Amino acid sequence: MNLFGIPMDNEGIVTDTIGRLKKQHNGALLYTIPAFHNPTGILMSSQRRTELLNVCQIERLPIIEDDVYGDLWFEGSPPIPLKAMDNQGLVLYVGSMSKTLGPGLRIGWVIGPEPVIDRLSDIKMQTDYGASSLSLYAVAEYLSSGLYDQHLKKIRGELKFRRDFTVAILHKYFKDIATWNKPDGGFYIWLSINKQISMRGLFEKALKAGILLNPGNVYDRNDQQHLRLSYSYASLQQIENVLIRLAEIIQDLTS
Ligand SMILES: Cc1ncc(COP(=O)(O)O)c(C=O)c1O
């Protein structure tokens, strides 16, 4: 697979580059995370979704819509998925229990045209004989009993609290050294460091302090400016301690 990136702004993928990039790289498929994008946290606007679908229809470019964070909104639900606007069978929609219930279940799903699903089912069968029946029964029970909806309500509240907590710490310790977004859902804050810095140097110094960073060059090999912060898993105390130490390290390296 040859991957190449598409520019994004704060409304999602910039659609007017798609036709040119498709030709230039002989692109076969467009992969997108419209809701609370990993790593930037960006939520694709409703207008951009319509534009994206139009462009891909004109270009005959199939889309994989990865919506694993779509249920994890804080204030209001995201615009409807691309798949819900697709009347040409152009979109393969992917969802998962990994970000809401737990990745250990290994349960996800795909919605798409039947011939594609038939082929994917065949590949899944040949690859791993299908998902664990026990996990599937547990998830089916969770969904049908209403427990999943209750659980979603709870984790939306918890994640929103953690986002606010993390943003408050950033305001206190990072306002002179970085800028960031305030995501409306999902797990991630995309931190942009103001001054030029050696990411390798930062990574190593942080590691010595017991902090494993997730730098932007994991996603774009030329990126030298960003860190992905996740507020979903670490304890509040860990988030606070790590961010305070990280701010000191960045200050040392840039002063
Ligand atoms: C956008 C997106 N899709 C899919 C996944 C994969 O989840 P899993 O590794 O549990 O299959 C992730 C995990 O980070 C993700 O961020």
Tab-separated table of C-alpha atoms and ligand atoms in Angstrom:
chain	number	residue	atom	x	y	z
A	1	MET	CA	0.000	0.000	0.000
A	2	ASN	CA	1.336	3.443	-0.917
A	3	LEU	CA	-0.012	6.030	1.477
A	4	PHE	CA	0.000	9.764	0.877
A	5	GLY	CA	-1.516	12.505	2.979
A	6	ILE	CA	-4.222	15.037	2.127
A	7	PRO	CA	-4.007	18.534	3.674
A	8	MET	CA	-6.485	19.361	6.428
A	9	ASP	CA	-7.818	22.590	7.910
A	10	ASN	CA	-10.034	22.993	10.958
A	11	GLU	CA	-13.081	21.696	9.030
A	12	GLY	CA	-11.403	18.465	7.919
A	13	ILE	CA	-9.838	17.273	4.663
A	14	VAL	CA	-9.290	20.073	2.113
A	15	THR	CA	-11.309	18.783	-0.808
A	16	ASP	CA	-9.928	20.865	-3.678
A	17	THR	CA	-6.601	19.006	-3.540
A	18	ILE	CA	-8.179	15.572	-3.982
A	19	GLY	CA	-8.521	15.473	-7.796
A	20	ARG	CA	-4.910	16.559	-8.340
A	21	LEU	CA	-3.518	14.186	-5.691
A	22	LYS	CA	-5.532	11.282	-7.084
A	23	LYS	CA	-4.034	11.805	-10.544
A	24	GLN	CA	-0.530	12.469	-9.269
A	25	HIS	CA	-0.392	9.301	-7.146
A	26	ASN	CA	-2.847	7.152	-9.052
A	27	GLY	CA	-4.962	7.028	-5.882
A	28	ALA	CA	-7.428	4.154	-5.520
A	29	LEU	CA	-9.119	4.886	-2.199
A	30	LEU	CA	-9.632	7.755	0.226
A	31	TYR	CA	-9.374	7.030	3.942
A	32	THR	CA	-10.844	9.555	6.362
A	33	ILE	CA	-11.716	9.936	10.058
A	34	PRO	CA	-14.394	12.679	9.898
A	35	ALA	CA	-15.302	12.640	13.601
A	36	PHE	CA	-12.614	13.588	16.143
A	37	HIS	CA	-9.745	12.700	13.889
A	38	ASN	CA	-6.752	10.813	15.235
A	39	PRO	CA	-4.336	12.579	15.846
A	40	THR	CA	-5.694	16.140	15.428
A	41	GLY	CA	-9.132	15.867	17.094
A	42	ILE	CA	-10.683	17.750	14.128
A	43	LEU	CA	-14.423	17.307	13.512
A	44	MET	CA	-15.343	17.537	9.818
A	45	SER	CA	-18.100	20.112	9.268
A	46	SER	CA	-21.388	19.246	7.622
A	47	GLN	CA	-20.588	21.364	4.559
A	48	ARG	CA	-17.176	19.732	4.165
A	49	ARG	CA	-18.769	16.284	4.339
A	50	THR	CA	-21.095	17.199	1.482
A	51	GLU	CA	-18.197	18.627	-0.538
A	52	LEU	CA	-16.027	15.569	0.115
A	53	LEU	CA	-18.732	13.183	-1.016
A	54	ASN	CA	-19.373	15.274	-4.161
A	55	VAL	CA	-15.695	15.372	-5.087
A	56	CYS	CA	-15.268	11.637	-4.517
A	57	GLN	CA	-18.376	10.911	-6.597
A	58	ILE	CA	-17.013	13.006	-9.462
A	59	GLU	CA	-13.574	11.395	-9.149
A	60	ARG	CA	-15.067	7.885	-8.706
A	61	LEU	CA	-12.900	7.559	-5.610
A	62	PRO	CA	-14.228	5.102	-2.992
A	63	ILE	CA	-14.082	6.225	0.644
A	64	ILE	CA	-13.310	4.375	3.858
A	65	GLU	CA	-15.053	6.326	6.616
A	66	ASP	CA	-13.448	5.377	9.916
A	67	ASP	CA	-15.939	6.479	12.565
A	68	VAL	CA	-14.538	4.809	15.669
A	69	TYR	CA	-14.736	8.063	17.684
A	70	GLY	CA	-18.137	9.205	16.325
A	71	ASP	CA	-20.097	8.296	19.498
A	72	LEU	CA	-17.656	10.087	21.783
A	73	TRP	CA	-19.019	13.641	21.447
A	74	PHE	CA	-19.294	16.051	24.377
A	75	GLU	CA	-21.741	18.852	23.607
A	76	GLY	CA	-23.766	17.657	20.628
A	77	SER	CA	-23.558	14.763	18.166
A	78	PRO	CA	-21.425	15.231	15.007
A	79	PRO	CA	-22.978	15.894	11.572
A	80	ILE	CA	-24.384	12.744	9.973
A	81	PRO	CA	-21.778	10.293	8.623
A	82	LEU	CA	-20.718	10.375	4.958
A	83	LYS	CA	-22.260	6.914	4.656
A	84	ALA	CA	-25.684	8.325	5.571
A	85	MET	CA	-25.460	10.689	2.552
A	86	ASP	CA	-24.047	8.104	0.143
A	87	ASN	CA	-26.535	6.936	-2.458
A	88	GLN	CA	-23.959	5.405	-4.812
A	89	GLY	CA	-22.381	2.723	-2.621
A	90	LEU	CA	-19.121	4.682	-2.615
A	91	VAL	CA	-18.518	4.634	1.149
A	92	LEU	CA	-17.334	1.792	3.345
A	93	TYR	CA	-18.262	2.746	6.897
A	94	VAL	CA	-16.181	1.384	9.774
A	95	GLY	CA	-17.228	1.395	13.439
A	96	SER	CA	-15.761	-0.269	16.500
A	97	MET	CA	-16.127	-1.115	20.164
A	98	SER	CA	-12.409	-0.452	20.625
A	99	LYS	CA	-12.726	3.184	21.692
A	100	THR	CA	-15.952	2.916	23.657
A	101	LEU	CA	-15.938	-0.487	25.399
A	102	GLY	CA	-12.407	-1.769	24.968
A	103	PRO	CA	-9.938	-2.791	22.263
A	104	GLY	CA	-9.520	-6.268	23.822
A	105	LEU	CA	-12.970	-7.278	22.546
A	106	ARG	CA	-11.699	-7.008	18.940
A	107	ILE	CA	-15.211	-6.148	17.716
A	108	GLY	CA	-15.794	-3.729	14.884
A	109	TRP	CA	-18.081	-3.567	11.870
A	110	VAL	CA	-18.208	-2.489	8.261
A	111	ILE	CA	-21.216	-1.197	6.343
A	112	GLY	CA	-20.949	-1.291	2.559
A	113	PRO	CA	-22.247	-2.765	-0.675
A	114	GLU	CA	-23.027	-6.477	-0.406
A	115	PRO	CA	-20.430	-7.738	-2.920
A	116	VAL	CA	-17.707	-5.863	-0.989
A	117	ILE	CA	-18.917	-7.261	2.343
A	118	ASP	CA	-18.938	-10.782	0.850
A	119	ARG	CA	-15.302	-10.404	-0.167
A	120	LEU	CA	-14.289	-8.899	3.177
A	121	SER	CA	-16.080	-11.701	5.064
A	122	ASP	CA	-14.163	-14.227	3.029
A	123	ILE	CA	-10.845	-12.512	3.798
A	124	LYS	CA	-11.746	-12.308	7.505
A	125	MET	CA	-12.594	-16.005	7.537
A	126	GLN	CA	-9.290	-16.890	5.909
A	127	THR	CA	-7.338	-14.539	8.193
A	128	ASP	CA	-8.688	-15.297	11.675
A	129	TYR	CA	-11.850	-17.445	11.355
A	130	GLY	CA	-13.942	-14.490	12.510
A	131	ALA	CA	-14.301	-12.597	15.780
A	132	SER	CA	-14.633	-14.385	19.122
A	133	SER	CA	-18.219	-15.625	19.597
A	134	LEU	CA	-18.026	-14.859	23.299
A	135	SER	CA	-17.095	-11.216	22.596
A	136	LEU	CA	-19.881	-10.993	20.014
A	137	TYR	CA	-22.514	-12.352	22.434
A	138	ALA	CA	-21.314	-9.996	25.175
A	139	VAL	CA	-21.504	-6.966	22.861
A	140	ALA	CA	-24.922	-8.016	21.486
A	141	GLU	CA	-26.237	-8.232	25.057
A	142	TYR	CA	-24.675	-4.891	25.941
A	143	LEU	CA	-26.308	-3.224	22.930
A	144	SER	CA	-29.773	-4.786	23.253
A	145	SER	CA	-30.091	-4.269	27.021
A	146	GLY	CA	-29.482	-0.511	26.841
A	147	LEU	CA	-26.277	-0.837	28.876
A	148	TYR	CA	-24.210	0.430	25.951
A	149	ASP	CA	-26.175	3.699	25.782
A	150	GLN	CA	-25.795	4.171	29.525
A	151	HIS	CA	-22.097	3.465	29.237
A	152	LEU	CA	-21.723	5.998	26.400
A	153	LYS	CA	-23.394	8.688	28.509
A	154	LYS	CA	-20.982	7.973	31.331
A	155	ILE	CA	-17.801	8.012	29.255
A	156	ARG	CA	-18.852	11.139	27.344
A	157	GLY	CA	-19.094	12.934	30.685
A	158	GLU	CA	-15.804	11.477	31.910
A	159	LEU	CA	-13.943	12.339	28.696
A	160	LYS	CA	-15.332	15.882	28.671
A	161	PHE	CA	-14.171	16.349	32.269
A	162	ARG	CA	-10.717	15.071	31.307
A	163	ARG	CA	-10.569	17.323	28.248
A	164	ASP	CA	-11.410	20.352	30.406
A	165	PHE	CA	-8.884	19.309	33.027
A	166	THR	CA	-6.131	18.904	30.411
A	167	VAL	CA	-6.962	22.183	28.658
A	168	ALA	CA	-6.860	24.013	32.015
A	169	ILE	CA	-3.372	22.620	32.664
A	170	LEU	CA	-2.256	23.638	29.181
A	171	HIS	CA	-3.504	27.199	29.832
A	172	LYS	CA	-1.506	27.288	33.019
A	173	TYR	CA	1.798	25.821	31.815
A	174	PHE	CA	1.906	25.943	28.003
A	175	LYS	CA	0.447	29.296	27.003
A	176	ASP	CA	3.855	30.772	26.109
A	177	ILE	CA	5.290	27.674	24.460
A	178	ALA	CA	2.520	26.079	22.395
A	179	THR	CA	-0.959	26.349	20.913
A	180	TRP	CA	-3.654	23.659	20.863
A	181	ASN	CA	-7.218	22.845	19.842
A	182	LYS	CA	-10.095	22.156	22.228
A	183	PRO	CA	-11.685	19.013	20.784
A	184	ASP	CA	-15.480	18.554	20.838
A	185	GLY	CA	-15.104	14.805	21.304
A	186	GLY	CA	-12.709	11.889	21.101
A	187	PHE	CA	-9.404	11.407	22.917
A	188	TYR	CA	-6.867	13.826	21.462
A	189	ILE	CA	-5.377	17.299	21.723
A	190	TRP	CA	-2.953	18.259	18.955
A	191	LEU	CA	-0.286	20.397	20.552
A	192	SER	CA	1.687	22.704	18.292
A	193	ILE	CA	5.001	23.884	19.755
A	194	ASN	CA	5.713	27.551	18.963
A	195	LYS	CA	9.474	27.471	18.581
A	196	GLN	CA	11.546	25.193	16.377
A	197	ILE	CA	12.681	22.216	18.388
A	198	SER	CA	14.522	18.965	17.791
A	199	MET	CA	11.753	16.385	18.166
A	200	ARG	CA	14.333	13.657	18.556
A	201	GLY	CA	15.988	15.624	21.393
A	202	LEU	CA	12.610	16.254	23.032
A	203	PHE	CA	11.563	12.628	22.675
A	204	GLU	CA	14.773	11.367	24.281
A	205	LYS	CA	14.790	13.869	27.097
A	206	ALA	CA	11.149	13.122	27.890
A	207	LEU	CA	11.834	9.388	27.817
A	208	LYS	CA	14.619	9.841	30.375
A	209	ALA	CA	12.024	11.554	32.576
A	210	GLY	CA	9.714	8.537	32.155
A	211	ILE	CA	7.411	10.192	29.581
A	212	LEU	CA	6.669	8.399	26.318
A	213	LEU	CA	5.700	11.054	23.766
A	214	ASN	CA	3.572	10.584	20.669
A	215	PRO	CA	5.210	13.016	18.205
A	216	GLY	CA	3.692	14.284	14.956
A	217	ASN	CA	6.224	12.422	12.808
A	218	VAL	CA	4.397	9.176	13.657
A	219	TYR	CA	1.676	10.504	11.302
A	220	ASP	CA	3.673	12.664	8.889
A	221	ARG	CA	7.363	11.951	8.591
A	222	ASN	CA	8.186	15.623	7.962
A	223	ASP	CA	6.332	16.924	11.015
A	224	GLN	CA	8.661	18.558	13.551
A	225	GLN	CA	6.181	20.641	15.479
A	226	HIS	CA	3.396	18.608	17.020
A	227	LEU	CA	2.675	16.242	19.877
A	228	ARG	CA	-0.494	14.203	20.229
A	229	LEU	CA	-1.813	14.360	23.773
A	230	SER	CA	-4.381	11.801	24.869
A	231	TYR	CA	-6.516	12.459	27.947
A	232	SER	CA	-8.449	9.191	27.762
A	233	TYR	CA	-6.368	6.682	29.687
A	234	ALA	CA	-3.899	8.266	32.113
A	235	SER	CA	-5.053	9.315	35.580
A	236	LEU	CA	-5.670	13.019	36.239
A	237	GLN	CA	-2.637	13.064	38.508
A	238	GLN	CA	-0.453	11.542	35.780
A	239	ILE	CA	-1.756	14.025	33.200
A	240	GLU	CA	-0.937	16.943	35.492
A	241	ASN	CA	2.520	15.713	36.548
A	242	VAL	CA	3.550	14.801	33.023
A	243	LEU	CA	2.399	18.072	31.471
A	244	ILE	CA	4.185	20.166	34.103
A	245	ARG	CA	7.422	18.233	33.523
A	246	LEU	CA	6.987	18.360	29.754
A	247	ALA	CA	6.575	22.139	29.800
A	248	GLU	CA	9.848	22.408	31.739
A	249	ILE	CA	11.656	20.167	29.258
A	250	ILE	CA	10.365	22.146	26.254
A	251	GLN	CA	11.335	25.421	27.946
A	252	ASP	CA	14.855	24.103	28.608
A	253	LEU	CA	15.262	23.011	24.991
A	254	THR	CA	13.978	26.247	23.464
A	255	SER	CA	15.562	28.849	25.759
B	1	LIG	C1	-9.172	6.102	13.764
B	1	LIG	C2	-8.882	4.731	14.316
B	1	LIG	N1	-9.382	3.659	13.703
B	1	LIG	C3	-9.143	2.416	14.161
B	1	LIG	C4	-8.373	2.213	15.280
B	1	LIG	C5	-8.066	0.786	15.636
B	1	LIG	O1	-8.578	0.264	16.751
B	1	LIG	P1	-8.086	-1.218	17.092
B	1	LIG	O2	-6.586	-1.194	17.121
B	1	LIG	O3	-8.629	-1.522	18.436
B	1	LIG	O4	-8.620	-2.111	16.050
B	1	LIG	C6	-7.816	3.289	15.947
B	1	LIG	C7	-6.962	3.088	17.135
B	1	LIG	O5	-6.188	3.920	17.555
B	1	LIG	C8	-8.080	4.607	15.453
B	1	LIG	O6	-7.588	5.702	16.052
